[in-house]
mmCIF file of N, CA, C and O in Angstrom:
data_model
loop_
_atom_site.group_PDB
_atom_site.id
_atom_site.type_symbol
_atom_site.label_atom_id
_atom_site.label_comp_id
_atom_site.label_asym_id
_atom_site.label_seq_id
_atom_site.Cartn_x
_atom_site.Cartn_y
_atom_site.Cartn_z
ATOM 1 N N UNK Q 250 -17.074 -4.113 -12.377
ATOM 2 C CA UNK Q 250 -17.176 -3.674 -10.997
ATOM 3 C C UNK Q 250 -15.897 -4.052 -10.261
ATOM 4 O O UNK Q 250 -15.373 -5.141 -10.493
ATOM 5 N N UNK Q 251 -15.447 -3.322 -9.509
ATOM 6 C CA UNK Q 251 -14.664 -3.778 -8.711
ATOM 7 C C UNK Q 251 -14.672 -4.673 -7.678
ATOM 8 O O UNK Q 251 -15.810 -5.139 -7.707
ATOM 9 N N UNK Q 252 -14.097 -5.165 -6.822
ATOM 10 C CA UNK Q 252 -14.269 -6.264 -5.939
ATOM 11 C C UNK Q 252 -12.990 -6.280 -5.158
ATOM 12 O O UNK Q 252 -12.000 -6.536 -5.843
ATOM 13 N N UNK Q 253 -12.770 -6.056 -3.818
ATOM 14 C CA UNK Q 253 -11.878 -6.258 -2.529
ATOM 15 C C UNK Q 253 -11.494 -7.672 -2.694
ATOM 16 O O UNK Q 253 -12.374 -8.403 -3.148
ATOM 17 N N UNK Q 254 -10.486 -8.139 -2.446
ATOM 18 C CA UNK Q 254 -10.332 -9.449 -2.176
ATOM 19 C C UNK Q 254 -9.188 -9.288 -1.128
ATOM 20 O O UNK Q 254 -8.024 -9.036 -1.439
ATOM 21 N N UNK Q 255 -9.612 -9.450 0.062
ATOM 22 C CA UNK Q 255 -8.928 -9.250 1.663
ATOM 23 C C UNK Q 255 -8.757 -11.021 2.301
ATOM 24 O O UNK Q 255 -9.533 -11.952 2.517
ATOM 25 N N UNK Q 256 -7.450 -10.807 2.408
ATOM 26 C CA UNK Q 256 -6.679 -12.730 2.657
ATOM 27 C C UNK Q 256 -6.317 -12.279 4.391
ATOM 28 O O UNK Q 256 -6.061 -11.149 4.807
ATOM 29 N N UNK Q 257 -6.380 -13.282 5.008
ATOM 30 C CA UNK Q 257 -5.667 -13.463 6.049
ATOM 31 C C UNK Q 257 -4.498 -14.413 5.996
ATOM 32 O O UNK Q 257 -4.478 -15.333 5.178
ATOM 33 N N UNK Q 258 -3.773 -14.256 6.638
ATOM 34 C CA UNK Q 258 -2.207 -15.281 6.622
ATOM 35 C C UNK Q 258 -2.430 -16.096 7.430
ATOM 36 O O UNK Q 258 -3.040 -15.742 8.439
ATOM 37 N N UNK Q 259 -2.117 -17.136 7.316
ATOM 38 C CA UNK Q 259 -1.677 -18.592 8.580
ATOM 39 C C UNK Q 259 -0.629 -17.955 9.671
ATOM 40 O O UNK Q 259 0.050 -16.928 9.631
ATOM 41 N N UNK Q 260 -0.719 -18.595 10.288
ATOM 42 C CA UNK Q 260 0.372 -17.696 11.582
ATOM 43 C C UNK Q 260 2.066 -18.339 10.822
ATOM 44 O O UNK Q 260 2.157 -19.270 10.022
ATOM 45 N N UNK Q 261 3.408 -17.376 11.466
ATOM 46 C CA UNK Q 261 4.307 -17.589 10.464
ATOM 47 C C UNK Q 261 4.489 -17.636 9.129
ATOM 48 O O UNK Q 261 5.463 -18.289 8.755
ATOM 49 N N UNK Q 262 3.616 -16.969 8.065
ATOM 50 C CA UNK Q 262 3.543 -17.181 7.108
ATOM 51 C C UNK Q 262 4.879 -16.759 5.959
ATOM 52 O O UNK Q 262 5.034 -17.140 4.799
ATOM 53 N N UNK Q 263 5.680 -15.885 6.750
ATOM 54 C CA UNK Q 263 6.783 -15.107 5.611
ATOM 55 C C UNK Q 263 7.568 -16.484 4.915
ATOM 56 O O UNK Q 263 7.779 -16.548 3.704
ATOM 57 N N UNK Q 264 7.970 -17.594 5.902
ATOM 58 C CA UNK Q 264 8.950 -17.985 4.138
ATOM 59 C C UNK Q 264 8.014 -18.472 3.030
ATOM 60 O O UNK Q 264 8.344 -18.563 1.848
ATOM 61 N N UNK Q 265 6.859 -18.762 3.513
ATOM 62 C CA UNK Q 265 5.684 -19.286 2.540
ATOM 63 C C UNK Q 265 5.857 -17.960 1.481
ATOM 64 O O UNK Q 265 6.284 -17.977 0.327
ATOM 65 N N UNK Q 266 5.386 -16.844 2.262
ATOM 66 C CA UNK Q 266 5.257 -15.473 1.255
ATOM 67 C C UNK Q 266 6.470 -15.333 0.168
ATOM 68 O O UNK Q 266 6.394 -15.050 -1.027
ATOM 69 N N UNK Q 267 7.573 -15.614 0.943
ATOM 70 C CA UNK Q 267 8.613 -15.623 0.074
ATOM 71 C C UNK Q 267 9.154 -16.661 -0.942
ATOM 72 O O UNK Q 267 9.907 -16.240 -1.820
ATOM 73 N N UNK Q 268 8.915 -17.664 -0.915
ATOM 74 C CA UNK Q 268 8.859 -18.340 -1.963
ATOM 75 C C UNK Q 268 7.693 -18.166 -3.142
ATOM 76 O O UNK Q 268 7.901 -18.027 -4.347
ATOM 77 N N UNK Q 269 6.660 -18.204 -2.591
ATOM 78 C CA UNK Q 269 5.458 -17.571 -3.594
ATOM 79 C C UNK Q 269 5.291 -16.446 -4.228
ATOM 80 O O UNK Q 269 4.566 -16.401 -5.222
ATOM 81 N N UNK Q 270 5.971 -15.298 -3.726
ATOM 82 C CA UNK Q 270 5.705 -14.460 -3.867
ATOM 83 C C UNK Q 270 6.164 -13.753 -5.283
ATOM 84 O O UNK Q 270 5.558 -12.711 -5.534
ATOM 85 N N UNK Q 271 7.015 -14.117 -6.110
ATOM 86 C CA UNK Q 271 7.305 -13.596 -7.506
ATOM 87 C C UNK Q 271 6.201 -14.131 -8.559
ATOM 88 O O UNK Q 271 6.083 -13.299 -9.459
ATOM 89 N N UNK Q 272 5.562 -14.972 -8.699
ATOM 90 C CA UNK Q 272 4.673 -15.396 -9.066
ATOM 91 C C UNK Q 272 3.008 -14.734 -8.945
ATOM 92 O O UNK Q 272 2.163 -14.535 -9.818
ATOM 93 N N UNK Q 273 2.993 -14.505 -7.421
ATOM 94 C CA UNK Q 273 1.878 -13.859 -7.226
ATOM 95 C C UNK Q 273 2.317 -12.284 -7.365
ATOM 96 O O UNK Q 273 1.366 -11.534 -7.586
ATOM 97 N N UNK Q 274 3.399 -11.763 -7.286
ATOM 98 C CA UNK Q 274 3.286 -10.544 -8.031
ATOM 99 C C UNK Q 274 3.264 -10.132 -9.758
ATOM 100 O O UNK Q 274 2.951 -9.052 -10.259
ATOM 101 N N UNK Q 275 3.600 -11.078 -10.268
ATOM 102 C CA UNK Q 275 3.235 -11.872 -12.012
ATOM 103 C C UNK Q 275 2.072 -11.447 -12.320
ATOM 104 O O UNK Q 275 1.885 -10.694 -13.276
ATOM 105 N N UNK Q 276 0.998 -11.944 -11.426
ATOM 106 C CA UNK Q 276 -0.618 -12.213 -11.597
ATOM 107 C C UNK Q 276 -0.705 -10.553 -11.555
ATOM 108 O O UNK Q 276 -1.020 -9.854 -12.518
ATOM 109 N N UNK Q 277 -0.400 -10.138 -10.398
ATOM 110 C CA UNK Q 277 -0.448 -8.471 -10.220
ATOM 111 C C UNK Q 277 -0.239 -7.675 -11.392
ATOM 112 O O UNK Q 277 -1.123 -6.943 -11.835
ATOM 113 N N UNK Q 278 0.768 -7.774 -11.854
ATOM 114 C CA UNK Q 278 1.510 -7.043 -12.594
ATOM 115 C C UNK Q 278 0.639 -7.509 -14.279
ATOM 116 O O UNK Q 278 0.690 -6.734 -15.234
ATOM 117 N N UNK Q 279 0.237 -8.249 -14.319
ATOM 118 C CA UNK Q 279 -1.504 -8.510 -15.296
ATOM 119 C C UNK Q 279 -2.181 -7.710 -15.284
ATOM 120 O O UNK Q 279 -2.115 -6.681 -15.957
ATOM 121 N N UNK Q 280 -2.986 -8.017 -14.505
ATOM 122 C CA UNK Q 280 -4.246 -6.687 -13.448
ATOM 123 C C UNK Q 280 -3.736 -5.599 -13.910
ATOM 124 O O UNK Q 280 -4.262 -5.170 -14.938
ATOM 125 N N UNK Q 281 -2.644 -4.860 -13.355
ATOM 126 C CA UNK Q 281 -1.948 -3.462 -13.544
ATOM 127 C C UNK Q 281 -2.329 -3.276 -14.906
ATOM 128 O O UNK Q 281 -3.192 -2.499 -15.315
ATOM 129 N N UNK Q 282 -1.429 -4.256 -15.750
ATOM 130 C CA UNK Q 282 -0.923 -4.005 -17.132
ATOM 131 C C UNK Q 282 -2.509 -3.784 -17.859
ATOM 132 O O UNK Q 282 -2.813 -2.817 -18.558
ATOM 133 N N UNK Q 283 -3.251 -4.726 -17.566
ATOM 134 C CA UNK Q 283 -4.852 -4.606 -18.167
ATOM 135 C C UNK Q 283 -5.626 -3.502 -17.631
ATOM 136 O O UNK Q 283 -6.721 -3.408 -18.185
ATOM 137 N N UNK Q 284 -5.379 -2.526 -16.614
ATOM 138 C CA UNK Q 284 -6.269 -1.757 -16.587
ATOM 139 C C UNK Q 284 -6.953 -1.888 -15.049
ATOM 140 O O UNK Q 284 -7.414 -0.936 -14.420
ATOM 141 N N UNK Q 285 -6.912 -3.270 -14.596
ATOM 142 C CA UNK Q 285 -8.057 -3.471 -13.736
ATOM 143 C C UNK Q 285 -7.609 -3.283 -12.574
ATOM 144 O O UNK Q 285 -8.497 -3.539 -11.760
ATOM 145 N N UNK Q 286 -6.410 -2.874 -11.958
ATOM 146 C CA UNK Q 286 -5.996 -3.154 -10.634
ATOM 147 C C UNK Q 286 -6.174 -1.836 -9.863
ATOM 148 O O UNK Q 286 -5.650 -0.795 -10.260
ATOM 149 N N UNK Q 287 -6.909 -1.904 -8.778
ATOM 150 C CA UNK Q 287 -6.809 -0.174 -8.460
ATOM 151 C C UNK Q 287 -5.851 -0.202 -7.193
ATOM 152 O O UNK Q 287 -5.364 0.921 -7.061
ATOM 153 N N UNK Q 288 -5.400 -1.090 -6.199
ATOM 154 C CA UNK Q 288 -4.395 -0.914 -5.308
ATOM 155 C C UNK Q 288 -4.686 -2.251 -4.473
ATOM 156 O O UNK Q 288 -5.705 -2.876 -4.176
ATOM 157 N N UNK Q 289 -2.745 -2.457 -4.133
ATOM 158 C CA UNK Q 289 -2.794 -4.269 -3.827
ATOM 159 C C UNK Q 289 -1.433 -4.172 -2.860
ATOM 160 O O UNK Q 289 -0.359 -3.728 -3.268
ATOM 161 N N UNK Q 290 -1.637 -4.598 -1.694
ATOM 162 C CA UNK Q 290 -0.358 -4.746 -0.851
ATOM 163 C C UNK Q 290 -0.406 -5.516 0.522
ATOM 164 O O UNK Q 290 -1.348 -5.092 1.191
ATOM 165 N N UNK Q 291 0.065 -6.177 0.946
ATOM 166 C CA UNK Q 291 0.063 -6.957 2.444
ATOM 167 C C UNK Q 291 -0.107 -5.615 3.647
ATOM 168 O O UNK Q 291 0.091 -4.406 3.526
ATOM 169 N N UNK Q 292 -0.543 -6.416 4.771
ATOM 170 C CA UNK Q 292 -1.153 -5.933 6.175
ATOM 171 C C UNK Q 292 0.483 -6.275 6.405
ATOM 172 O O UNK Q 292 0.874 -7.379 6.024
ATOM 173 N N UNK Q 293 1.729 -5.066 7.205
ATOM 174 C CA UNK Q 293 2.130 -5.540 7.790
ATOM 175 C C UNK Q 293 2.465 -6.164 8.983
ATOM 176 O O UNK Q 293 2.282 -5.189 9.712
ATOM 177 N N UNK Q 294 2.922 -7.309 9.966
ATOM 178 C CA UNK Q 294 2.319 -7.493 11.065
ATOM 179 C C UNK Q 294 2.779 -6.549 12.403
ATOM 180 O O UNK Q 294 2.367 -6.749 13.546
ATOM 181 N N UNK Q 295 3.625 -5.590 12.048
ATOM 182 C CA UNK Q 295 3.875 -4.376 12.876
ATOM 183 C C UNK Q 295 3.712 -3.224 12.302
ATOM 184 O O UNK Q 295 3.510 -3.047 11.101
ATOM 185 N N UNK Q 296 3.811 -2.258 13.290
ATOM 186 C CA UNK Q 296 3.707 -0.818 12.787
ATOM 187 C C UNK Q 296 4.644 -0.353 11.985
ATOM 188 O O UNK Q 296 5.022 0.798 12.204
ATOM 189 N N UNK Q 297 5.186 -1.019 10.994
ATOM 190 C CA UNK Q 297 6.451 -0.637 10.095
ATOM 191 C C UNK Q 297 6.308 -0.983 8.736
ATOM 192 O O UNK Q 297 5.956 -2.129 8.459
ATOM 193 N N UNK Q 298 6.572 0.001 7.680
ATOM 194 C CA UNK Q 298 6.076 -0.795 6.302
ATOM 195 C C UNK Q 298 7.312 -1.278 5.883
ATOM 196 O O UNK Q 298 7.716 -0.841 4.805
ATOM 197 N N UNK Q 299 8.098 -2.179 6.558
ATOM 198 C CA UNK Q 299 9.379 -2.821 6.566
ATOM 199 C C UNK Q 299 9.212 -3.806 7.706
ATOM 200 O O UNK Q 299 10.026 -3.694 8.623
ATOM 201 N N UNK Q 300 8.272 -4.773 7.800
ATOM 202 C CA UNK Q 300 7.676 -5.493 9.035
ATOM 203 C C UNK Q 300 9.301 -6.918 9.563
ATOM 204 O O UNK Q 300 9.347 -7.923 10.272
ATOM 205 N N UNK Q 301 9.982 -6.404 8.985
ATOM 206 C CA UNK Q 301 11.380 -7.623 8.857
ATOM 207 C C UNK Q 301 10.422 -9.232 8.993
ATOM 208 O O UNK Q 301 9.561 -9.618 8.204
ATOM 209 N N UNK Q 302 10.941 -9.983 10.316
ATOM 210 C CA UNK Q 302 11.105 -11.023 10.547
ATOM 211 C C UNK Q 302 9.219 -11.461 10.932
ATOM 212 O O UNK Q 302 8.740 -12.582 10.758
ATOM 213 N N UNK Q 303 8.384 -10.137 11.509
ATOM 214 C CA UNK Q 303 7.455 -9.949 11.859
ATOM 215 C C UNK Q 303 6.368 -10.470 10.709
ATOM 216 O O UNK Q 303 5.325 -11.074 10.958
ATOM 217 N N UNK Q 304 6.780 -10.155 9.603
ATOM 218 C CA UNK Q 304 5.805 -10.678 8.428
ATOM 219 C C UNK Q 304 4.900 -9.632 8.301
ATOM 220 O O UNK Q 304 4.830 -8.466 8.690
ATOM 221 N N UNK Q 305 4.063 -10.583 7.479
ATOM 222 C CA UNK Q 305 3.016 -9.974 7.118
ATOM 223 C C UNK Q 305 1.680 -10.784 7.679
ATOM 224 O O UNK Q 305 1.868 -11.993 7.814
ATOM 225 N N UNK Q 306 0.495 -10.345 7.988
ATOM 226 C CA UNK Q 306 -0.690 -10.790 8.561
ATOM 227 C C UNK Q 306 -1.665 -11.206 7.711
ATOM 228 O O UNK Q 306 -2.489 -12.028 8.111
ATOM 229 N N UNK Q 307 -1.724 -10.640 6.255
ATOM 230 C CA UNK Q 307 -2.521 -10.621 5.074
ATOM 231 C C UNK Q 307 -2.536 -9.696 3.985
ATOM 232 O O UNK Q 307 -1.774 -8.733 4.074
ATOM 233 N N UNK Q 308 -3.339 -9.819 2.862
ATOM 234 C CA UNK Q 308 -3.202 -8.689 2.070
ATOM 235 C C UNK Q 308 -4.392 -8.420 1.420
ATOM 236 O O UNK Q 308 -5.262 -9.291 1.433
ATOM 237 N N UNK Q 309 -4.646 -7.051 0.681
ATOM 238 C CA UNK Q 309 -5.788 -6.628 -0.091
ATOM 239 C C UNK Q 309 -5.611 -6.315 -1.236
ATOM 240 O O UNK Q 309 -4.739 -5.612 -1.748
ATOM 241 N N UNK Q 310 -6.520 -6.887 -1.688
ATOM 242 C CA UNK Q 310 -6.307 -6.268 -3.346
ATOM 243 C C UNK Q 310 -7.748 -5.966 -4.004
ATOM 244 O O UNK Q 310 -8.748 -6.683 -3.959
ATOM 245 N N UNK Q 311 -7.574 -4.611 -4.676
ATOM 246 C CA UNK Q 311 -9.222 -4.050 -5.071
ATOM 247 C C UNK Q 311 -9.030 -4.079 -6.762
ATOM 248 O O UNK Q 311 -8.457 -3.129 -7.296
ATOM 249 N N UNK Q 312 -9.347 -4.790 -7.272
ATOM 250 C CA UNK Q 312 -9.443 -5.161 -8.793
ATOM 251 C C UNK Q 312 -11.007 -5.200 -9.645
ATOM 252 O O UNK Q 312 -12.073 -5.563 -9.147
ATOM 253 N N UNK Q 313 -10.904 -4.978 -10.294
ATOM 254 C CA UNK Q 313 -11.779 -4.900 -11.618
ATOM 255 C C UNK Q 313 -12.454 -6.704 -12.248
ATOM 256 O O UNK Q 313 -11.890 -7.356 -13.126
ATOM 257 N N UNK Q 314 -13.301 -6.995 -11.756
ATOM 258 C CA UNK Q 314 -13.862 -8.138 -12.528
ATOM 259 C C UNK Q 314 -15.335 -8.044 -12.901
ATOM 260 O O UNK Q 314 -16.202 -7.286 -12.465
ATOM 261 N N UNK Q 315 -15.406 -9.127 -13.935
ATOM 262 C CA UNK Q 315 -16.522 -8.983 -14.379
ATOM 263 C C UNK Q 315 -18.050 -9.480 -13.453
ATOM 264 O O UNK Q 315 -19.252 -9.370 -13.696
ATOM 265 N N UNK Q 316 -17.206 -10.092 -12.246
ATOM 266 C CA UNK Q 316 -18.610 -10.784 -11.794
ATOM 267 C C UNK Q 316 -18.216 -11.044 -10.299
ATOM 268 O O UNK Q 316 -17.047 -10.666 -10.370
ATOM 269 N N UNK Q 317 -18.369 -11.396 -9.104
ATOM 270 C CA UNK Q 317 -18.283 -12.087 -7.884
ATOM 271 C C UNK Q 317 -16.978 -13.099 -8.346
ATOM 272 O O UNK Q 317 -15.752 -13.173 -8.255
ATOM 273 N N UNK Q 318 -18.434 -13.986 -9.039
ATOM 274 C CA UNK Q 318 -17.540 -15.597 -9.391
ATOM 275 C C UNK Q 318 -16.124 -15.275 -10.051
ATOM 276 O O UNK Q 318 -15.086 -15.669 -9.518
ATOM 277 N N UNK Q 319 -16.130 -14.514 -11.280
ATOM 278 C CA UNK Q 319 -14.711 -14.042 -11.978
ATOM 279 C C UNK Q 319 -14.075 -13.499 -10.462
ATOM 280 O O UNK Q 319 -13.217 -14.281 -10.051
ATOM 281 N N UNK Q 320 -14.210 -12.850 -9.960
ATOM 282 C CA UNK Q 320 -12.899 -12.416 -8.705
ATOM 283 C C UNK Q 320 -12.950 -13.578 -7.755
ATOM 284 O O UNK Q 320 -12.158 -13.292 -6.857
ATOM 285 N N UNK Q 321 -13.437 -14.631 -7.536
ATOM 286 C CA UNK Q 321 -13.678 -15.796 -6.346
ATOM 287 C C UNK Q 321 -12.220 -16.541 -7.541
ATOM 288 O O UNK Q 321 -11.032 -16.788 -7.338
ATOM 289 N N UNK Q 322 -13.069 -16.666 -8.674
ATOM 290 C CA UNK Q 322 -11.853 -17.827 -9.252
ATOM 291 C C UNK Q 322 -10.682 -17.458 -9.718
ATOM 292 O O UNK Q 322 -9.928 -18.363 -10.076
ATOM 293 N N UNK Q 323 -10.235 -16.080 -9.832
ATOM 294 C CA UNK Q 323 -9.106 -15.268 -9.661
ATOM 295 C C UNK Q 323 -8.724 -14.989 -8.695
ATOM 296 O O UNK Q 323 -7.568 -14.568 -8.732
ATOM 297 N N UNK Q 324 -9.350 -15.034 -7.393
ATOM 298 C CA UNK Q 324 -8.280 -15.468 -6.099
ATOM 299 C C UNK Q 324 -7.857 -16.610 -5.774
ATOM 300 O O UNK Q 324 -6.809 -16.654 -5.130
ATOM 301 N N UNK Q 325 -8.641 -18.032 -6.172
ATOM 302 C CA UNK Q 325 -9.043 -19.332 -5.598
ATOM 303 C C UNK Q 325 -7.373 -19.904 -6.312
ATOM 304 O O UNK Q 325 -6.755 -20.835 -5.796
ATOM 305 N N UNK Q 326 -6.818 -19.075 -7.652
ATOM 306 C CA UNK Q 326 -5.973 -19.599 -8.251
ATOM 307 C C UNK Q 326 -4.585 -18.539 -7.809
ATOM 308 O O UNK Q 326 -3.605 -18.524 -8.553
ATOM 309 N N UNK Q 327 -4.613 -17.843 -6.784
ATOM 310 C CA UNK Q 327 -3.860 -17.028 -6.590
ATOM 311 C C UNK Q 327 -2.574 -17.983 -6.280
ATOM 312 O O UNK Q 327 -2.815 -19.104 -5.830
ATOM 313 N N UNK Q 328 -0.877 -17.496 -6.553
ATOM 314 C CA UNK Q 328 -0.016 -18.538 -5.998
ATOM 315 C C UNK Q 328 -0.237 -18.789 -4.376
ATOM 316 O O UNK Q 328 -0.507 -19.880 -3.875
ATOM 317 N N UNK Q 329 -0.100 -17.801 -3.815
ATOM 318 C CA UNK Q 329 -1.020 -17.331 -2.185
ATOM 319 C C UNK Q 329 -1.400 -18.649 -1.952
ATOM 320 O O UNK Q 329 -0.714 -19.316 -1.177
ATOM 321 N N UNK Q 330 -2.517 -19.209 -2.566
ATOM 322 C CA UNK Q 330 -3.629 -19.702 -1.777
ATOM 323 C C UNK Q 330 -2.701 -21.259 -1.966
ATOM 324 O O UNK Q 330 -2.809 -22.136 -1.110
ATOM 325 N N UNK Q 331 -1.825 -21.431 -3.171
ATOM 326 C CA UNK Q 331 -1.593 -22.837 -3.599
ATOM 327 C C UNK Q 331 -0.218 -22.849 -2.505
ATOM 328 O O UNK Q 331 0.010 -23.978 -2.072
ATOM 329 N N UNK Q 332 0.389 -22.148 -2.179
ATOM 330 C CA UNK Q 332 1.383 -22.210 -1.013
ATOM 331 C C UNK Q 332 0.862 -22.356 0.240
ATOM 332 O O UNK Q 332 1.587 -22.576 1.210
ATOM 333 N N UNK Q 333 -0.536 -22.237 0.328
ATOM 334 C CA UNK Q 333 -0.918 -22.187 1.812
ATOM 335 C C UNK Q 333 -0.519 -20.902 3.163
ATOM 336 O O UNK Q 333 -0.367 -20.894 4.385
ATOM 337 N N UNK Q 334 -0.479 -19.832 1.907
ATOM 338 C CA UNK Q 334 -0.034 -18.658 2.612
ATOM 339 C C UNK Q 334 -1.173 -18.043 3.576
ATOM 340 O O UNK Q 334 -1.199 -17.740 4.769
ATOM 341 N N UNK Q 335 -2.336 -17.987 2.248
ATOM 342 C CA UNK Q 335 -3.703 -17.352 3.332
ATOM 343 C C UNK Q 335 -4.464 -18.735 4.105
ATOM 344 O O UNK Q 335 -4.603 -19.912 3.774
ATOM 345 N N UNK Q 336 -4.664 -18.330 4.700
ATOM 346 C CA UNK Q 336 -5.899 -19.364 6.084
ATOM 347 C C UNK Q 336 -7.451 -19.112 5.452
ATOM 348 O O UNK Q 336 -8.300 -20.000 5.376
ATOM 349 N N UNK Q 337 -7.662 -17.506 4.951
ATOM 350 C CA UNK Q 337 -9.198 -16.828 5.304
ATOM 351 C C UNK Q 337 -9.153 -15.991 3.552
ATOM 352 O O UNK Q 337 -8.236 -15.219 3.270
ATOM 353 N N UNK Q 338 -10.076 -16.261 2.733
ATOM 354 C CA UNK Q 338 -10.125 -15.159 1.698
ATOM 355 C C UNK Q 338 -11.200 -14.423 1.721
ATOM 356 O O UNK Q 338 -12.010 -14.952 0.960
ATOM 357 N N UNK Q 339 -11.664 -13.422 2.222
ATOM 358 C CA UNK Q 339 -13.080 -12.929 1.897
ATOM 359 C C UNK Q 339 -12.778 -11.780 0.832
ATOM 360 O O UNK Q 339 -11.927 -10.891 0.858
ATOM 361 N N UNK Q 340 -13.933 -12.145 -0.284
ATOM 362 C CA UNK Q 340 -14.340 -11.229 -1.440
ATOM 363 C C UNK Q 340 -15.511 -10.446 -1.386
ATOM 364 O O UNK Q 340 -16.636 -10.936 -1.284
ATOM 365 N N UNK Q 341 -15.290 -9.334 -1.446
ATOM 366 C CA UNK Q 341 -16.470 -8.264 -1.108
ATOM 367 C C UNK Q 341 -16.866 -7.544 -2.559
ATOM 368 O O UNK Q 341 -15.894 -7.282 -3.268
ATOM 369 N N UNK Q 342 -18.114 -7.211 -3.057
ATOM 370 C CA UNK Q 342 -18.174 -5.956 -4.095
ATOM 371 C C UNK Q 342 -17.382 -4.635 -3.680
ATOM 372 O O UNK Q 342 -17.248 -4.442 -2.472
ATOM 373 N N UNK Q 343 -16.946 -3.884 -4.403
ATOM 374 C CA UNK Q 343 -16.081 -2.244 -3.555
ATOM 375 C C UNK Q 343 -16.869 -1.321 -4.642
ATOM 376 O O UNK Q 343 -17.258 -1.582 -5.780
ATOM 377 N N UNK Q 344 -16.926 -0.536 -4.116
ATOM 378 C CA UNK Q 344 -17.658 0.880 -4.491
ATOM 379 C C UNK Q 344 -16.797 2.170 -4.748
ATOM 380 O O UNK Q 344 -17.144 2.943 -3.855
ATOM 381 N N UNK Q 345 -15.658 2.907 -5.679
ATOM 382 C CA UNK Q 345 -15.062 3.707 -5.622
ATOM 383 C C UNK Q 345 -15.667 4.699 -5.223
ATOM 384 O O UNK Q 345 -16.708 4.923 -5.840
ATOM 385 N N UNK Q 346 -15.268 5.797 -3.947
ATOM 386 C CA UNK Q 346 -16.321 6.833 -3.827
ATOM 387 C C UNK Q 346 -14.874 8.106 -4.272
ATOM 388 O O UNK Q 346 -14.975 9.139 -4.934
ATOM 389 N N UNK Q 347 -13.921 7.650 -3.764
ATOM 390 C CA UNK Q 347 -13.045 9.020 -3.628
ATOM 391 C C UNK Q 347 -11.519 8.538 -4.590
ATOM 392 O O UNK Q 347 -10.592 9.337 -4.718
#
């Protein structure tokens, strides 16, 4: 089943993002490679998908796991969370309709 996993950012979060961030695109680029990833990218914090200095606010990612718990402990280990990038993780079931 698939499963949303929608992060919120700490306020200021970009140099956090940027140091973390080759790593947590690593984990991504897994997902992809296995099959399971159906689409994954940051909220930017302006109306620009080039947000510069503005950052980013959070991000979503809709992936393939076997269970709740399997996507809770595949975010819980995200680099994200060990940088203190996200504040908020909520994991939802997702339903492909379209």
């Amino acid at each position: 089943m698939y499963y949303a996993i929608i992060a919120q950012d700490v306020a200021d979060s970009l140099a956090l993002r940027q140091q973390a961030r080759p790593d947590h695109i690593a984990r991504l680029h897994q997902l992809r490679d296995q099959g399971r990833l159906l689409v994954a990218g940051p909220f930017p914090g302006i109306d620009s998908t080039e947000p510069g200095e503005a950052g980013f606010t959070g991000s979503l990612i809709v992936a393939e796991f076997d269970s709740l718990a399997a996507a809770r402990a595949w975010a819980d280990a995200d680099p994200y969370v060990a940088a203190g990038v996200y504040e908020k993780v909520d994991i939802r079931p997702y339903k492909v309709a379209l």
